[in-house]
Structures are given as C-alpha cells and as structure tokens.
Short mmCIF file of C-alpha atoms and ligand atoms in Angstrom, two decimals:
data_model
loop_
_atom_site.label_atom_id
_atom_site.label_comp_id
_atom_site.label_asym_id
_atom_site.label_seq_id
_atom_site.Cartn_x
_atom_site.Cartn_y
_atom_site.Cartn_z
CA UNK A 1 0.00 0.00 0.00
CA UNK A 2 1.10 3.58 -0.56
CA UNK A 3 1.75 5.93 2.32
CA UNK A 4 -1.47 7.74 1.47
CA UNK A 5 -4.02 8.58 4.15
CA UNK A 6 -6.80 6.01 4.66
CA UNK A 7 -9.33 6.05 1.88
CA UNK A 8 -12.21 8.49 2.27
CA UNK A 9 -15.25 6.60 0.92
CA UNK A 10 -17.18 9.86 0.44
CA UNK A 11 -14.40 11.17 -1.76
CA UNK A 12 -14.56 7.95 -3.73
CA UNK A 13 -18.31 8.25 -4.28
CA UNK A 14 -18.11 11.93 -5.20
CA UNK A 15 -15.27 11.35 -7.66
CA UNK A 16 -17.14 8.42 -9.21
CA UNK A 17 -20.29 10.54 -9.65
CA UNK A 18 -18.27 13.33 -11.23
CA UNK A 19 -16.81 10.86 -13.73
CA UNK A 20 -20.30 9.51 -14.52
CA UNK A 21 -21.23 12.89 -15.98
CA UNK A 22 -18.39 12.90 -18.51
CA UNK A 23 -18.25 11.54 -22.07
CA UNK A 24 -17.07 7.94 -21.93
CA UNK A 25 -13.49 8.50 -23.05
CA UNK A 26 -12.99 11.38 -20.63
CA UNK A 27 -14.53 9.30 -17.84
CA UNK A 28 -12.14 6.42 -18.54
CA UNK A 29 -9.09 8.67 -18.71
CA UNK A 30 -10.24 10.46 -15.55
CA UNK A 31 -10.66 7.18 -13.64
CA UNK A 32 -7.28 5.86 -14.77
CA UNK A 33 -5.54 9.15 -13.97
CA UNK A 34 -7.18 9.23 -10.55
CA UNK A 35 -6.22 5.69 -9.53
CA UNK A 36 -2.52 6.09 -10.40
CA UNK A 37 -2.35 9.54 -8.85
CA UNK A 38 -3.94 8.15 -5.68
CA UNK A 39 -2.23 4.76 -5.38
CA UNK A 40 0.92 5.06 -7.48
CA UNK A 41 2.46 1.63 -8.05
CA UNK A 42 -0.02 -0.10 -5.71
CA UNK A 43 -2.40 -0.76 -8.58
CA UNK A 44 -2.93 -3.88 -10.70
CA UNK A 45 -4.82 -3.88 -13.99
CA UNK A 46 -6.61 -7.15 -14.75
CA UNK A 47 -7.14 -7.90 -18.42
CA UNK A 48 -8.36 -10.91 -20.40
CA UNK A 49 -6.85 -9.40 -23.58
CA UNK A 50 -10.18 -9.97 -25.33
CA UNK A 51 -9.76 -6.40 -26.44
CA UNK A 52 -6.94 -4.04 -25.57
CA UNK A 53 -8.75 -0.72 -25.07
CA UNK A 54 -8.16 -0.74 -21.32
CA UNK A 55 -4.48 -1.66 -21.68
CA UNK A 56 -3.96 1.05 -24.30
CA UNK A 57 -5.55 3.70 -22.08
CA UNK A 58 -3.55 2.55 -19.06
CA UNK A 59 -0.16 2.35 -20.80
CA UNK A 60 -0.63 5.89 -22.13
CA UNK A 61 -1.15 7.09 -18.55
CA UNK A 62 1.52 4.93 -16.91
CA UNK A 63 3.77 2.90 -19.21
CA UNK A 64 5.01 0.58 -16.45
CA UNK A 65 1.62 -0.14 -14.89
CA UNK A 66 1.29 -3.75 -13.78
CA UNK A 67 -1.03 -5.70 -16.07
CA UNK A 68 -2.30 -9.05 -14.77
CA UNK A 69 -3.36 -11.87 -17.09
CA UNK A 70 -4.94 -14.94 -15.51
CA UNK A 71 -3.66 -17.98 -17.40
CA UNK A 72 -6.18 -20.66 -16.53
CA UNK A 73 -4.30 -23.24 -18.66
CA UNK A 74 -7.55 -23.56 -20.63
CA UNK A 75 -7.05 -20.55 -22.92
CA UNK A 76 -7.00 -20.69 -26.70
CA UNK A 77 -3.49 -20.79 -28.19
CA UNK A 78 -4.47 -17.63 -30.08
CA UNK A 79 -5.09 -15.82 -26.79
CA UNK A 80 -1.71 -16.80 -25.35
CA UNK A 81 0.06 -15.76 -28.57
CA UNK A 82 -1.81 -12.43 -28.58
CA UNK A 83 -0.85 -11.74 -24.96
CA UNK A 84 2.81 -12.46 -25.71
CA UNK A 85 2.76 -10.30 -28.85
CA UNK A 86 1.33 -7.34 -26.94
CA UNK A 87 3.75 -7.86 -24.06
CA UNK A 88 6.66 -7.58 -26.47
CA UNK A 89 5.45 -4.78 -28.74
CA UNK A 90 4.11 -2.58 -25.96
CA UNK A 91 6.79 -3.63 -23.45
CA UNK A 92 4.11 -4.36 -20.89
CA UNK A 93 4.89 -4.93 -17.24
CA UNK A 94 2.94 -8.18 -17.36
CA UNK A 95 2.22 -10.59 -14.54
CA UNK A 96 0.85 -13.94 -15.68
CA UNK A 97 -0.80 -16.02 -12.98
CA UNK A 98 -1.17 -19.81 -13.10
CA UNK A 99 -3.49 -22.19 -11.27
CA UNK A 100 -2.02 -24.11 -8.38
CA UNK A 101 -3.73 -27.30 -9.56
CA UNK A 102 -3.03 -29.58 -12.52
CA UNK A 103 -5.18 -29.75 -15.67
CA UNK A 104 -7.00 -32.88 -14.45
CA UNK A 105 -8.08 -31.39 -11.15
CA UNK A 106 -11.26 -29.33 -10.99
CA UNK A 107 -11.80 -29.48 -14.75
CA UNK A 108 -13.98 -27.04 -16.62
CA UNK A 109 -17.58 -27.13 -15.53
CA UNK A 110 -16.86 -28.16 -11.96
CA UNK A 111 -17.77 -25.65 -9.29
CA UNK A 112 -14.18 -25.00 -8.21
CA UNK A 113 -12.69 -24.54 -11.68
CA UNK A 114 -13.03 -20.74 -11.96
CA UNK A 115 -12.06 -20.38 -8.30
CA UNK A 116 -8.74 -22.20 -8.56
CA UNK A 117 -7.89 -20.87 -12.02
CA UNK A 118 -9.08 -17.28 -11.77
CA UNK A 119 -10.41 -16.09 -8.41
CA UNK A 120 -7.63 -17.42 -6.17
CA UNK A 121 -4.72 -16.49 -8.52
CA UNK A 122 -6.18 -12.99 -8.86
CA UNK A 123 -6.40 -12.67 -5.08
CA UNK A 124 -2.71 -13.60 -4.84
CA UNK A 125 -1.77 -11.08 -7.55
CA UNK A 126 -3.70 -8.31 -5.77
CA UNK A 127 -2.14 -9.01 -2.38
CA UNK A 128 -0.87 -5.73 -0.89
CA UNK A 129 -2.37 -3.50 -3.60
CA UNK A 130 -4.53 -0.48 -2.88
CA UNK A 131 -6.65 -0.73 -6.02
CA UNK A 132 -7.40 -2.93 -8.99
CA UNK A 133 -8.61 -1.88 -12.42
CA UNK A 134 -10.88 -3.97 -14.63
CA UNK A 135 -12.32 -3.83 -18.15
CA UNK A 136 -15.89 -4.45 -16.93
CA UNK A 137 -18.68 -2.68 -18.84
CA UNK A 138 -22.32 -2.30 -17.75
CA UNK A 139 -23.52 -3.61 -21.11
CA UNK A 140 -21.70 -6.93 -20.64
CA UNK A 141 -24.38 -8.67 -18.57
CA UNK A 142 -27.58 -7.77 -16.67
CA UNK A 143 -25.64 -8.33 -13.43
CA UNK A 144 -23.20 -5.57 -14.37
CA UNK A 145 -25.71 -2.81 -15.19
CA UNK A 146 -25.21 -1.09 -11.83
CA UNK A 147 -21.40 -1.27 -11.77
CA UNK A 148 -19.91 2.03 -10.56
CA UNK A 149 -16.79 3.55 -12.11
CA UNK A 150 -15.08 3.76 -8.71
CA UNK A 151 -16.08 1.77 -5.66
CA UNK A 152 -14.72 0.01 -2.61
CA UNK A 153 -14.46 -3.74 -3.20
CA UNK A 154 -15.39 -5.17 0.21
CA UNK A 155 -14.35 -8.73 -0.62
CA UNK A 156 -10.79 -7.68 -1.49
CA UNK A 157 -10.71 -4.66 0.83
CA UNK A 158 -9.39 -2.35 -1.85
CA UNK A 159 -10.65 0.12 -4.42
CA UNK A 160 -12.07 -1.28 -7.65
CA UNK A 161 -11.94 0.87 -10.77
CA UNK A 162 -14.04 0.15 -13.86
CA UNK A 163 -12.90 2.87 -16.32
CA UNK A 164 -15.02 1.41 -19.14
CA UNK A 165 -18.18 0.94 -17.02
CA UNK A 166 -20.18 3.46 -19.06
CA UNK A 167 -18.87 2.32 -22.48
CA UNK A 168 -21.02 0.59 -25.08
CA UNK A 169 -19.67 -2.07 -27.43
CA UNK A 170 -19.78 0.59 -30.17
CA UNK A 171 -17.58 2.88 -28.05
CA UNK A 172 -15.03 0.07 -27.79
CA UNK A 173 -15.18 -0.54 -31.53
CA UNK A 174 -14.76 3.16 -32.27
CA UNK A 175 -11.69 3.39 -30.01
CA UNK A 176 -10.13 0.27 -31.57
CA UNK A 177 -10.64 1.74 -35.05
CA UNK A 178 -9.52 5.26 -34.25
CA UNK A 179 -6.31 4.09 -32.58
CA UNK A 180 -5.74 1.21 -35.04
CA UNK A 181 -5.22 -1.17 -32.16
CA UNK A 182 -4.36 -4.84 -32.67
CA UNK A 183 -7.26 -7.23 -32.34
CA UNK A 184 -7.52 -10.69 -30.83
CA UNK A 185 -7.28 -13.03 -33.85
CA UNK A 186 -10.44 -14.95 -32.90
CA UNK A 187 -12.53 -11.78 -33.27
CA UNK A 188 -12.10 -12.22 -37.03
CA UNK A 189 -13.92 -15.56 -36.94
CA UNK A 190 -16.99 -14.70 -34.89
CA UNK A 191 -15.73 -14.76 -31.31
CA UNK A 192 -16.70 -11.63 -29.40
CA UNK A 193 -16.52 -12.36 -25.67
CA UNK A 194 -13.47 -14.57 -25.27
CA UNK A 195 -12.57 -16.63 -22.22
CA UNK A 196 -11.43 -20.23 -21.72
CA UNK A 197 -11.61 -22.44 -24.81
CA UNK A 198 -13.99 -25.10 -23.42
CA UNK A 199 -16.59 -22.49 -22.52
CA UNK A 200 -16.30 -19.98 -25.36
CA UNK A 201 -18.12 -20.17 -28.68
CA UNK A 202 -18.47 -17.76 -31.60
CA UNK A 203 -21.77 -15.85 -31.76
CA UNK A 204 -23.96 -15.19 -34.78
CA UNK A 205 -24.77 -11.70 -36.03
CA UNK A 206 -27.33 -10.11 -33.69
CA UNK A 207 -26.57 -12.40 -30.72
CA UNK A 208 -25.43 -10.77 -27.48
CA UNK A 209 -21.62 -11.13 -27.17
CA UNK A 210 -21.90 -12.95 -23.82
CA UNK A 211 -24.12 -15.65 -25.35
CA UNK A 212 -20.90 -17.27 -26.51
CA UNK A 213 -19.73 -17.78 -22.92
CA UNK A 214 -20.78 -20.80 -20.85
CA UNK A 215 -23.55 -21.41 -23.41
CA UNK A 216 -26.38 -23.55 -22.10
CA UNK A 217 -25.08 -23.67 -18.53
CA UNK A 218 -26.85 -20.66 -17.00
CA UNK A 219 -23.51 -19.37 -15.76
CA UNK A 220 -22.78 -15.69 -16.52
CA UNK A 221 -19.86 -14.77 -14.25
CA UNK A 222 -16.62 -16.48 -13.32
CA UNK A 223 -16.57 -15.01 -9.82
CA UNK A 224 -14.09 -12.15 -10.34
CA UNK A 225 -16.79 -9.50 -10.25
CA UNK A 226 -19.15 -10.82 -7.59
S1 SF4 B 301 -14.20 -20.43 -17.64
FE1 SF4 B 301 -14.42 -22.69 -17.58
S2 SF4 B 301 -12.35 -23.47 -17.93
FE2 SF4 B 301 -12.12 -21.30 -17.45
S3 SF4 B 301 -11.68 -21.25 -15.30
FE3 SF4 B 301 -13.90 -20.98 -15.51
S4 SF4 B 301 -14.88 -23.02 -15.42
FE4 SF4 B 301 -12.63 -23.25 -15.73
#
C-alpha cells in the first residue's frame, strides 16, 4: 500500500459521480488518472486481452503499470500468442498467474474450476495493492448494469476501478478503429466475448456477445466481479 491517508469513501463516491457525468473517453481517462495519482504503483490492472482498449488507455497514462493476465491453462493458443505479442510490442509490465492445480483437477464445468484458475490467482496477484482496475462494462451482462466507475471492493478490501463501465460495445469498436489497435485473432472468426476455450463459442450476427460464454449452462460470471 502507498503511504497515502486512509481512503475516504465519500471522496470515492463523489469522484465516481463526477466521472459519470463525462463523455465515456474522458470518464475512462479520468478514472485511470485518478487511480494512479492516488495509489501510485499499488495498482494492478486485470485484463483478459479480449480487447486491448483498457491496456492502451492505461499504458498511455503509466507505461510501467502492472497488467495481470490470468492464465487458466484452458485458454486458446491464439489468446496466449496475442498476450505475448502485446507484451513484447508494448513492453508491458505483465504478470501472468497460473493455477495451483493440474489440468485434471477441478476441470472445466466443476464448481471449483473458476475459483482455482481465476479467483484465487487474482487474489494472490492483488495481495498488498490499494486498487485494482478492470475492463468491466455495464452492457456486458444484466448483473453488471449497476457497476460504478469507482467503488470500494469489500471482498478484497481495496478500491475497484471500472474505467469502461459506461462504455457501449460501439464505443469500444470506435476506439479500436480510431487508434488502429491490434485485435484478438479470434474476433475475425466470430468470437466476441473470449474466455477459456472449453466455454467460449463464436456468436452469430445479432446475438449478445456474452451468449458465446458458458452457453447452455446458465452461468454468466466467473466469480471475479461478484
Ligand atoms: S471459464 Fe471454464 S475453464 Fe475457465 S476457469 Fe472458468 S470453469 Fe474453468
């Protein structure tokens, strides 16, 4: 943790509300600027590398910001190659976490799978931080519609920052185009919301992006945001 005074939760709420009133790009830049100004190096940025808008915004604010990628050992080869390509070309300060269990333990679909491959490794990566930053958007799922830009994450006892909370999928697309950012290779063949290979499918035109995740299981979240 930084040597900063204990967090004032009113200040957090007021700052978040102020950001809510801004155009989406200004809100995102404002949130990212605020978290690094407030917590310095005690910040981790979690990214699935499904798209790289968040990473691009973060690296332009703080080139050596710590980016965390949760390698579940069930990712597509294309995802791992994309992560490595971005790490090299953007010289990212990347932390890759790994599960503490083997591939045959708690396999995909079992209740503990996301916990041991995502939730617990993320908790270890966030140990000692003052804040974490995510790429969560309200449009992702019905459960995310109320997500604030800045909040206190009681489970992890740190600040959670969702700079893209107010963004639409079109806003993401516009930013990717305008900044000619690299794209995950699977987005060219119908994949929109990309997670672990066994639970990710391409979606047809007009389908909600998240319909390609955990299709037919009723599951909508992996536990990182609940
Ligand atoms: S998305 Fe599926 S494979 Fe990936 S960690 Fe969760 S349950 Fe396991």
